[in-house]
Coordinates of C-alpha atoms in Angstrom, one line a residue:
M22 CA -51.9 131.2 -4.7
K23 CA -52.6 127.9 -6.3
S24 CA -49.6 126.1 -7.8
R25 CA -49.9 124.2 -11.1
I26 CA -48.3 120.9 -11.9
R27 CA -46.6 120.9 -15.2
F28 CA -46.4 117.4 -16.9
P29 CA -43.9 116.5 -19.6
P30 CA -45.2 115.6 -23.0
V31 CA -46.5 112.0 -23.2
Q32 CA -44.8 111.2 -26.5
S33 CA -41.4 112.1 -25.0
L34 CA -42.0 109.8 -22.0
L35 CA -43.1 106.9 -24.3
R36 CA -40.0 107.4 -26.5
N37 CA -37.6 107.7 -23.6
G38 CA -38.7 104.5 -21.9
S39 CA -39.8 103.3 -18.5
S40 CA -37.1 105.2 -16.6
E41 CA -38.7 108.6 -17.5
V42 CA -42.0 107.2 -16.6
E43 CA -40.8 106.5 -13.1
T44 CA -39.3 109.9 -12.9
F45 CA -42.5 111.4 -14.0
R46 CA -44.4 109.5 -11.4
H47 CA -42.0 110.8 -8.8
I48 CA -42.4 114.3 -9.9
V49 CA -46.2 114.1 -9.8
K50 CA -46.1 112.6 -6.4
R51 CA -43.7 115.3 -5.1
R52 CA -45.5 118.3 -6.5
S53 CA -48.8 117.0 -5.3
R54 CA -47.5 117.0 -1.7
Q55 CA -46.3 120.5 -2.2
T56 CA -49.8 121.6 -3.3
N57 CA -52.0 119.9 -0.8
G58 CA -49.6 118.4 1.8
L59 CA -51.7 115.3 2.6
Q60 CA -53.0 114.3 -0.8
Y61 CA -51.5 111.6 -3.1
V62 CA -51.8 111.5 -6.9
R63 CA -52.2 108.1 -8.6
L64 CA -50.8 107.5 -12.2
H65 CA -53.0 105.6 -14.7
M66 CA -52.2 104.4 -18.2
Q67 CA -54.8 104.3 -20.9
S68 CA -54.9 103.8 -24.7
V69 CA -56.5 106.3 -27.0
S70 CA -56.7 105.7 -30.7
G71 CA -53.7 103.3 -30.7
S72 CA -51.4 105.8 -28.8
Q73 CA -50.7 105.9 -25.1
Y74 CA -50.7 108.7 -22.7
F75 CA -50.7 109.3 -18.8
R76 CA -53.6 110.7 -16.8
V77 CA -53.1 112.0 -13.3
S78 CA -56.3 111.8 -11.2
P79 CA -56.0 113.4 -7.7
G80 CA -58.6 112.8 -5.1
L81 CA -59.6 116.5 -4.6
E82 CA -60.3 119.6 -6.7
S83 CA -56.6 120.4 -7.3
A84 CA -56.2 116.9 -8.8
R85 CA -59.1 117.5 -11.1
R86 CA -57.5 120.7 -12.5
C87 CA -54.3 118.8 -13.1
S88 CA -56.2 116.1 -15.0
R89 CA -57.8 118.7 -17.3
M90 CA -54.4 120.3 -18.0
S91 CA -52.8 116.9 -18.9
A92 CA -55.7 116.1 -21.2
L93 CA -55.3 119.3 -23.1
S94 CA -51.5 118.9 -23.5
S95 CA -51.7 115.2 -25.0
K96 CA -52.1 114.4 -28.8
P97 CA -54.3 111.5 -30.1
S98 CA -52.2 110.8 -33.3
L99 CA -48.6 109.6 -33.8
R100 CA -46.3 111.6 -36.0
H101 CA -43.6 110.0 -38.3
S102 CA -40.1 111.4 -38.7
V103 CA -38.5 112.4 -42.0
S104 CA -36.1 109.5 -41.8
E105 CA -39.0 107.1 -41.5
W106 CA -40.7 108.7 -44.5
L107 CA -37.5 108.3 -46.6
S108 CA -37.1 104.7 -45.5
N109 CA -40.6 103.8 -46.6
N110 CA -40.0 105.3 -50.1
Q111 CA -36.8 103.3 -50.5
Q112 CA -38.5 100.1 -49.5
L113 CA -41.3 100.5 -52.0
A114 CA -38.8 101.1 -54.8
A115 CA -36.7 98.1 -53.8
T116 CA -39.8 95.8 -53.8
A117 CA -40.9 97.0 -57.3
Q118 CA -37.4 96.2 -58.7
H119 CA -37.4 92.8 -57.1
E120 CA -40.8 91.8 -58.4
R121 CA -39.8 92.9 -62.0
R122 CA -36.7 90.7 -61.8
V123 CA -38.7 87.7 -60.6
S124 CA -41.2 88.2 -63.4
H125 CA -38.4 88.2 -66.0
E126 CA -36.9 85.0 -64.6
V127 CA -40.3 83.3 -64.7
R128 CA -40.9 84.3 -68.3
Q129 CA -37.5 82.9 -69.3
E130 CA -38.1 79.7 -67.5
G131 CA -41.5 79.3 -69.1
R132 CA -40.0 79.6 -72.6
T133 CA -37.3 77.1 -71.7
L134 CA -39.9 74.7 -70.3
R135 CA -42.1 74.9 -73.5
N136 CA -39.1 74.1 -75.7
E137 CA -38.0 71.2 -73.5
T138 CA -41.4 69.7 -73.1
H139 CA -42.1 69.8 -76.8
C140 CA -38.9 67.9 -77.5
K141 CA -39.5 65.5 -74.7
T142 CA -43.1 64.8 -75.9
V143 CA -42.0 64.1 -79.5
W144 CA -39.2 61.9 -78.2
D145 CA -41.5 60.0 -75.8
E146 CA -44.1 59.4 -78.5
G147 CA -41.5 58.0 -80.9
D148 CA -39.9 55.9 -78.2
T149 CA -43.2 54.5 -77.1
S150 CA -44.0 53.6 -80.8
R151 CA -40.6 51.9 -81.0
R152 CA -41.3 50.0 -77.8
L153 CA -44.6 48.9 -79.0
S154 CA -43.0 47.6 -82.2
D155 CA -40.5 45.6 -80.2
R156 CA -43.2 44.4 -77.9
I157 CA -45.3 43.2 -80.8
W158 CA -42.3 41.3 -82.2
D159 CA -41.7 39.6 -78.8
V160 CA -45.3 38.6 -78.4
S161 CA -45.4 37.3 -82.0
R162 CA -42.3 35.2 -81.4
W163 CA -43.8 33.7 -78.3
R164 CA -47.1 33.1 -80.1
D165 CA -45.3 31.0 -82.7
V166 CA -43.4 29.0 -80.1
L167 CA -46.6 28.3 -78.2
E168 CA -48.4 27.1 -81.3
I169 CA -45.6 24.6 -82.0
C170 CA -45.7 23.2 -78.5
A171 CA -49.4 22.8 -78.5
Q172 CA -49.2 20.8 -81.8
K173 CA -46.5 18.5 -80.4
M174 CA -48.6 18.0 -77.2
D175 CA -51.6 16.9 -79.3
E176 CA -49.5 14.2 -81.0
E177 CA -48.0 12.9 -77.7
M178 CA -51.5 12.8 -76.1
E179 CA -52.7 10.4 -78.8
A180 CA -49.6 8.1 -78.4
L181 CA -49.9 8.0 -74.7
T182 CA -53.6 7.2 -74.9
L183 CA -52.9 4.2 -77.1
S184 CA -50.1 2.9 -74.7
K185 CA -52.4 3.2 -71.7
E186 CA -55.1 1.0 -73.3
R187 CA -52.4 -1.7 -74.0
S188 CA -51.3 -1.6 -70.3
E189 CA -54.9 -2.0 -69.2
L190 CA -55.2 -5.1 -71.3
A191 CA -52.0 -6.5 -69.7
L192 CA -53.3 -5.6 -66.2
A193 CA -56.5 -7.6 -66.7
A194 CA -54.4 -10.8 -67.2
T195 CA -52.7 -10.6 -63.7
S196 CA -55.8 -11.2 -61.6
V197 CA -55.4 -15.1 -61.3
P198 CA -51.9 -15.1 -59.9
L199 CA -52.8 -12.5 -57.4
E200 CA -55.8 -14.5 -56.2
V201 CA -53.5 -17.5 -55.6
A202 CA -51.0 -15.5 -53.5
N203 CA -53.8 -13.9 -51.5
E204 CA -55.4 -17.2 -50.7
C205 CA -52.2 -18.6 -49.4
L206 CA -51.6 -15.6 -47.2
T207 CA -55.2 -15.8 -45.9
L208 CA -54.7 -19.4 -44.9
R209 CA -51.5 -18.7 -43.0
E210 CA -53.2 -15.7 -41.2
G211 CA -55.2 -18.3 -39.3
R212 CA -52.1 -19.1 -37.2
R213 CA -52.3 -18.1 -33.5
G214 CA -49.8 -16.9 -30.8
Y215 CA -46.1 -17.4 -31.5
E216 CA -46.9 -19.5 -34.5
L217 CA -47.9 -16.3 -36.2
V218 CA -44.3 -15.7 -37.0
G219 CA -42.5 -13.9 -39.8
D220 CA -40.7 -17.0 -41.0
P221 CA -39.1 -17.5 -44.4
V222 CA -42.4 -18.9 -45.7
E223 CA -44.1 -15.7 -44.6
A224 CA -41.4 -13.7 -46.3
Q225 CA -41.6 -15.6 -49.5
L226 CA -45.4 -15.5 -49.6
K227 CA -45.4 -11.8 -48.9
Q228 CA -42.7 -11.4 -51.5
E229 CA -44.7 -13.3 -53.9
A230 CA -47.8 -11.4 -53.1
E231 CA -45.9 -8.2 -53.2
L232 CA -44.4 -9.2 -56.5
I233 CA -47.7 -10.1 -58.0
E234 CA -49.2 -7.0 -56.5
G235 CA -46.1 -5.1 -57.6
V236 CA -46.6 -6.3 -61.1
Q237 CA -50.2 -5.4 -60.9
Q238 CA -49.4 -2.2 -59.2
R239 CA -46.7 -1.3 -61.7
L240 CA -49.2 -1.9 -64.5
Q241 CA -51.9 0.0 -62.6
R242 CA -49.5 2.6 -61.6
S243 CA -48.4 3.0 -65.3
V244 CA -52.0 3.2 -66.2
D245 CA -52.6 5.8 -63.5
Q246 CA -49.5 7.6 -64.3
A247 CA -50.5 7.6 -68.0
F248 CA -54.0 8.9 -66.9
E249 CA -52.4 11.5 -64.7
Q250 CA -49.9 12.4 -67.4
L251 CA -52.8 12.9 -69.8
G252 CA -54.3 15.1 -67.3
V253 CA -51.0 17.0 -67.0
L254 CA -50.7 17.2 -70.7
Q255 CA -54.3 18.5 -70.9
E256 CA -53.6 21.0 -68.2
V257 CA -50.4 22.2 -69.8
R258 CA -52.1 22.4 -73.1
H259 CA -54.9 24.4 -71.5
Q260 CA -52.3 26.7 -70.0
L261 CA -50.6 26.9 -73.4
T262 CA -53.9 27.7 -75.1
S263 CA -54.7 30.3 -72.5
D264 CA -51.3 31.9 -72.8
L265 CA -51.6 31.7 -76.6
Q266 CA -55.0 33.3 -76.4
N267 CA -53.6 36.1 -74.1
K268 CA -50.8 36.6 -76.6
M269 CA -53.1 37.0 -79.5
E270 CA -55.3 39.5 -77.5
A271 CA -52.2 41.4 -76.5
L272 CA -51.1 41.5 -80.2
D273 CA -54.4 42.9 -81.2
I274 CA -54.3 45.6 -78.4
D275 CA -50.7 46.5 -79.0
T276 CA -51.2 46.7 -82.8
S277 CA -54.2 49.0 -82.2
C278 CA -52.2 51.1 -79.9
L279 CA -49.4 51.4 -82.4
S280 CA -51.8 52.6 -85.1
L281 CA -53.1 55.5 -82.9
T282 CA -51.9 59.0 -83.4
I283 CA -52.7 62.4 -81.9
K284 CA -55.2 62.9 -84.7
S285 CA -57.1 59.7 -84.1
P286 CA -60.8 60.3 -83.2
S287 CA -60.8 57.6 -80.5
I288 CA -58.3 59.2 -78.2
S289 CA -59.4 61.0 -75.1
L290 CA -58.4 61.8 -71.5
K291 CA -59.0 59.0 -69.1
T292 CA -59.4 58.9 -65.4
N293 CA -56.2 57.8 -63.7
P294 CA -54.6 56.1 -66.7
T295 CA -51.3 55.7 -65.0
R296 CA -52.7 53.4 -62.3
I297 CA -51.2 49.9 -62.0
P298 CA -54.1 47.3 -62.6
S299 CA -54.4 44.5 -60.1
G300 CA -52.6 41.4 -61.4
S301 CA -50.0 43.3 -63.4
S302 CA -46.7 41.6 -64.0
S303 CA -43.2 42.8 -64.8
P304 CA -41.5 42.1 -68.1
Q305 CA -39.3 39.5 -66.4
Q306 CA -42.3 37.8 -65.0
W307 CA -44.1 37.9 -68.4
A308 CA -41.1 36.3 -70.1
Q309 CA -40.6 33.7 -67.3
F310 CA -44.3 32.8 -67.5
S311 CA -44.1 31.9 -71.2
Q312 CA -40.8 30.2 -70.7
Y313 CA -42.2 28.2 -67.8
N314 CA -45.2 27.2 -69.9
V315 CA -42.9 26.1 -72.8
A316 CA -40.5 24.3 -70.5
R317 CA -43.3 22.6 -68.7
A318 CA -44.8 21.5 -72.1
Q319 CA -41.4 20.1 -73.2
E320 CA -40.9 18.3 -69.9
A321 CA -44.4 16.8 -70.0
V322 CA -43.8 15.5 -73.6
H323 CA -40.4 14.1 -72.5
V324 CA -42.0 12.4 -69.5
S325 CA -44.8 11.0 -71.6
Q326 CA -42.3 9.5 -74.1
Q327 CA -40.2 7.9 -71.3
M328 CA -43.4 6.6 -69.6
R329 CA -44.5 4.8 -72.8
E330 CA -41.1 3.1 -73.0
N331 CA -41.4 2.0 -69.4
M332 CA -44.8 0.7 -69.9
S333 CA -43.7 -1.5 -72.8
L334 CA -40.7 -2.9 -70.9
G335 CA -42.7 -3.5 -67.8
R336 CA -45.2 -5.7 -69.6
A337 CA -42.3 -7.9 -70.8
Q338 CA -40.7 -8.6 -67.4
V339 CA -43.7 -10.0 -65.5
Q340 CA -43.8 -13.6 -66.5
N341 CA -40.2 -14.6 -65.5
E342 CA -40.4 -12.9 -62.2
L343 CA -43.6 -14.7 -61.2
E344 CA -42.3 -18.1 -62.2
A345 CA -39.1 -17.7 -60.2
Q346 CA -40.9 -16.4 -57.1
R347 CA -43.4 -19.3 -57.3
R348 CA -40.6 -21.9 -57.0
A349 CA -38.9 -20.1 -54.1
T350 CA -42.2 -19.9 -52.3
E351 CA -42.9 -23.7 -52.6
F352 CA -39.5 -24.6 -51.4
A353 CA -39.9 -22.4 -48.3
L354 CA -43.2 -24.0 -47.6
R355 CA -41.8 -27.5 -47.6
K356 CA -38.9 -26.4 -45.4
R357 CA -41.2 -24.7 -42.9
K358 CA -43.4 -27.7 -42.7
H359 CA -40.4 -29.9 -41.7
H360 CA -39.3 -27.4 -39.1
E361 CA -42.8 -27.3 -37.6
E362 CA -43.0 -31.1 -37.3
Q363 CA -39.7 -31.1 -35.4
A364 CA -41.0 -28.3 -33.1
R365 CA -44.2 -30.2 -32.5
D366 CA -42.3 -33.4 -31.5
E367 CA -39.9 -31.4 -29.3
L368 CA -42.8 -29.6 -27.5
Q369 CA -44.6 -32.9 -26.8
W370 CA -41.4 -34.2 -25.1
Q371 CA -41.1 -31.0 -23.1
I372 CA -44.7 -31.4 -21.9
K373 CA -44.1 -35.0 -20.8
T374 CA -40.9 -34.1 -19.0
T375 CA -42.5 -31.2 -17.2
E376 CA -45.4 -33.3 -16.0
D377 CA -43.0 -35.8 -14.6
E378 CA -41.2 -33.0 -12.7
M379 CA -44.5 -31.7 -11.4
A380 CA -45.4 -35.1 -10.0
A381 CA -42.1 -35.2 -8.1
M382 CA -42.5 -31.7 -6.9
E383 CA -46.0 -32.5 -5.5
G384 CA -44.5 -35.4 -3.4
D385 CA -41.8 -33.0 -2.0
I386 CA -44.4 -30.4 -1.2
R387 CA -46.3 -33.0 0.8
G388 CA -43.1 -34.0 2.7
L389 CA -42.3 -30.4 3.5
D390 CA -45.8 -29.8 4.8
A391 CA -45.5 -32.9 7.1
D392 CA -42.2 -31.7 8.5
L393 CA -43.7 -28.2 9.1
Q394 CA -46.6 -29.7 11.1
A395 CA -44.1 -31.7 13.2
K396 CA -41.9 -28.7 13.9
T397 CA -44.9 -26.7 14.9
A398 CA -45.9 -29.3 17.5
S399 CA -42.3 -29.2 19.0
L400 CA -42.5 -25.4 19.1
K401 CA -45.8 -25.6 21.0
L402 CA -44.2 -28.0 23.5
A403 CA -41.2 -25.6 24.1
H404 CA -43.6 -22.6 24.5
T405 CA -45.7 -24.5 27.0
R406 CA -42.7 -25.4 29.1
L407 CA -41.4 -21.8 29.1
E408 CA -44.7 -20.4 30.1
A409 CA -45.2 -23.0 32.9
R410 CA -41.8 -22.2 34.4
T411 CA -42.6 -18.5 34.6
R412 CA -45.0 -19.4 37.5
R413 CA -42.1 -20.2 39.8
S414 CA -42.0 -18.0 42.9
G415 CA -39.2 -16.4 44.9
V416 CA -35.6 -17.3 44.3
D417 CA -36.7 -20.4 42.4
L418 CA -37.7 -18.1 39.4
C419 CA -34.1 -18.7 38.3
R420 CA -32.7 -18.4 34.8
D421 CA -31.0 -21.8 34.9
E422 CA -29.7 -24.1 32.2
V423 CA -33.1 -25.4 31.6
Q424 CA -34.3 -21.8 30.9
H425 CA -31.5 -21.2 28.5
G426 CA -32.0 -24.6 26.7
L427 CA -35.7 -23.9 26.2
V428 CA -35.0 -20.4 24.8
A429 CA -32.4 -21.8 22.4
E430 CA -34.8 -24.6 21.4
V431 CA -37.6 -22.1 20.7
Q432 CA -35.2 -20.0 18.6
Q433 CA -34.0 -23.0 16.7
L434 CA -37.5 -24.3 16.1
E435 CA -38.7 -20.8 14.9
A436 CA -35.8 -20.6 12.4
T437 CA -36.5 -24.1 11.2
I438 CA -40.2 -23.5 10.7
Q439 CA -39.4 -20.2 8.9
A440 CA -37.0 -22.0 6.6
L441 CA -39.5 -24.8 5.9
K442 CA -42.2 -22.3 5.2
Q443 CA -39.9 -20.4 2.8
K444 CA -38.9 -23.6 1.0
L445 CA -42.6 -24.8 0.9
S446 CA -43.6 -21.5 -0.6
D447 CA -40.8 -21.8 -3.1
A448 CA -41.8 -25.3 -4.0
Q449 CA -45.5 -24.3 -4.3
L450 CA -44.5 -21.3 -6.5
S451 CA -42.3 -23.5 -8.7
L452 CA -45.1 -26.0 -9.0
Q453 CA -47.5 -23.2 -9.9
K454 CA -45.1 -21.9 -12.5
M455 CA -44.6 -25.3 -14.0
T456 CA -48.4 -25.7 -14.1
L457 CA -48.8 -22.4 -15.9
H458 CA -46.0 -23.2 -18.2
R459 CA -47.5 -26.6 -19.0
G460 CA -50.7 -24.9 -19.9
R461 CA -48.9 -22.5 -22.2
M462 CA -47.0 -25.4 -23.8
R463 CA -50.3 -27.3 -24.3
Q464 CA -51.7 -24.1 -25.9
D465 CA -48.6 -23.8 -28.0
L466 CA -48.8 -27.4 -29.0
S467 CA -52.4 -26.9 -30.2
R468 CA -51.3 -23.8 -32.2
K469 CA -48.4 -25.7 -33.7
Q470 CA -50.7 -28.5 -34.8
E471 CA -53.1 -25.9 -36.3
A472 CA -50.2 -24.1 -38.0
L473 CA -48.9 -27.5 -39.4
S474 CA -52.4 -28.2 -40.8
L475 CA -52.5 -24.7 -42.4
E476 CA -49.1 -25.3 -44.1
E477 CA -50.4 -28.6 -45.5
R478 CA -53.5 -26.8 -46.8
S479 CA -51.4 -24.1 -48.3
M480 CA -49.3 -26.6 -50.2
Q481 CA -52.3 -28.4 -51.5
C482 CA -53.8 -25.0 -52.5
R483 CA -50.7 -24.0 -54.3
T484 CA -50.5 -27.3 -56.1
R485 CA -54.0 -26.7 -57.4
I486 CA -53.2 -23.2 -58.4
T487 CA -50.0 -24.1 -60.1
S488 CA -51.7 -26.5 -62.3
Q489 CA -54.4 -23.9 -63.1
S490 CA -51.9 -21.2 -63.8
G491 CA -49.9 -23.5 -66.1
S492 CA -53.1 -24.2 -68.1
D493 CA -53.9 -20.5 -68.1
R494 CA -50.4 -19.5 -69.5
S495 CA -50.8 -21.8 -72.4
A496 CA -53.9 -19.8 -73.5
V497 CA -52.5 -16.3 -73.0
P498 CA -53.0 -14.2 -76.2
L499 CA -50.2 -12.1 -77.6
V500 CA -50.3 -8.3 -77.1
P501 CA -48.5 -6.0 -79.6
L502 CA -46.3 -3.4 -78.0
V503 CA -45.3 -0.1 -79.4
N504 CA -42.1 1.7 -78.4
S505 CA -41.5 5.4 -78.0
S506 CA -40.7 5.8 -81.7
G507 CA -44.0 4.3 -82.8
R508 CA -42.7 1.1 -84.3
S509 CA -44.8 -1.9 -83.3
N510 CA -42.1 -4.6 -83.8
L511 CA -42.3 -6.2 -80.4
Q512 CA -44.8 -8.8 -79.2
L513 CA -44.8 -10.1 -75.6
L514 CA -47.1 -12.3 -73.5
A515 CA -49.8 -10.3 -71.9
L516 CA -49.8 -10.8 -68.1

């Protein structure tokens, strides 16, 4: 009789866990042995319609019958329990209650938001209009300040232009004294070597040239500064005009914005209106910019007024400075000429004394050379005797007193010759140095004579220029000067 294998329900195995699956596998394997003895049953797990079940597939006919029985006993669908059904109903009810509560909260928040945003919008519109009014007042105030500054700058530019023209006339009268100083400096630049020295004459001439150039430079600098200051005034006025124009444009725009309402036909939505345009500035930067322009304009006007005063005073100081410097330069020239004459006489005496010493040195060199030749002959004699006595033979090749005397004589002669050569070399070197130094002294004497000649020419030139400058000063016209207040009550010599 064939025995049947009874399998436990698959759902109970799945619910109980892997331990019952192992038990089921053991049961199948044991009962299969009881049925066929030598056959084994393998356990497979498959998925059917989302649920799982076990299928036993034996290798022989009995295993196939067991498989058909297990397939008939398994169910394709999963059943829910009553507790699961109740839990699902409770969850649906709780979710519905939660969603109704959330909807109520959203409706209340929406009403609150509408009220708050309406109040905020009305307040923001009023605040923006007030800020526009304040801004228009600020811009109008700065516009008035800029207009006043521009008017003052126009007046100062006219006064500075007049003062610059007067300085240019005074500058034209300084050309003759400058030519005199430059001519004297050019003559003294012909000195050579150590005669090209920064002596008091050089200092006085340079000081005179610097004074004349300084006078001319001061006048030219005042003219240049006036020209530059005019440029600065024009630039500042241009900046003021540009700032003033921007203020007027800003006033027009802000006034137009203040007149707009929500019923204006020209309003519309714009693309990204909250963007920050490139080149935007902060209120502090805006105020600082106008303050800087006004301060710069006031400073430029003050500098221009001070400049006009300095130009008037500078034209009055030129004449006395030139006269005092001319006298100091001529005194230094006379003193320098006297010193150069003394130096020339001293150098001529030094050359004569050096030539006498050179003649004496040449005689001593000839004596040293003669002694050196004589000592060389004595050394040759001693060498010859020593060499001849080396040819003695036997016991007669003795280091006797003669041998010691000859050796001592040779050593003494060699030391004497060496000393004579050294002294002769020193004498020749000294003679060579004196010869070179005499050449330098002769060159220096030539330079001193040239420098003395240049000093005399400079003095003659200055005498001519002094008389010419005296005649020129008698014909210098008067130039009216205007001070910073505009009163032309000063008249000074134009230089």
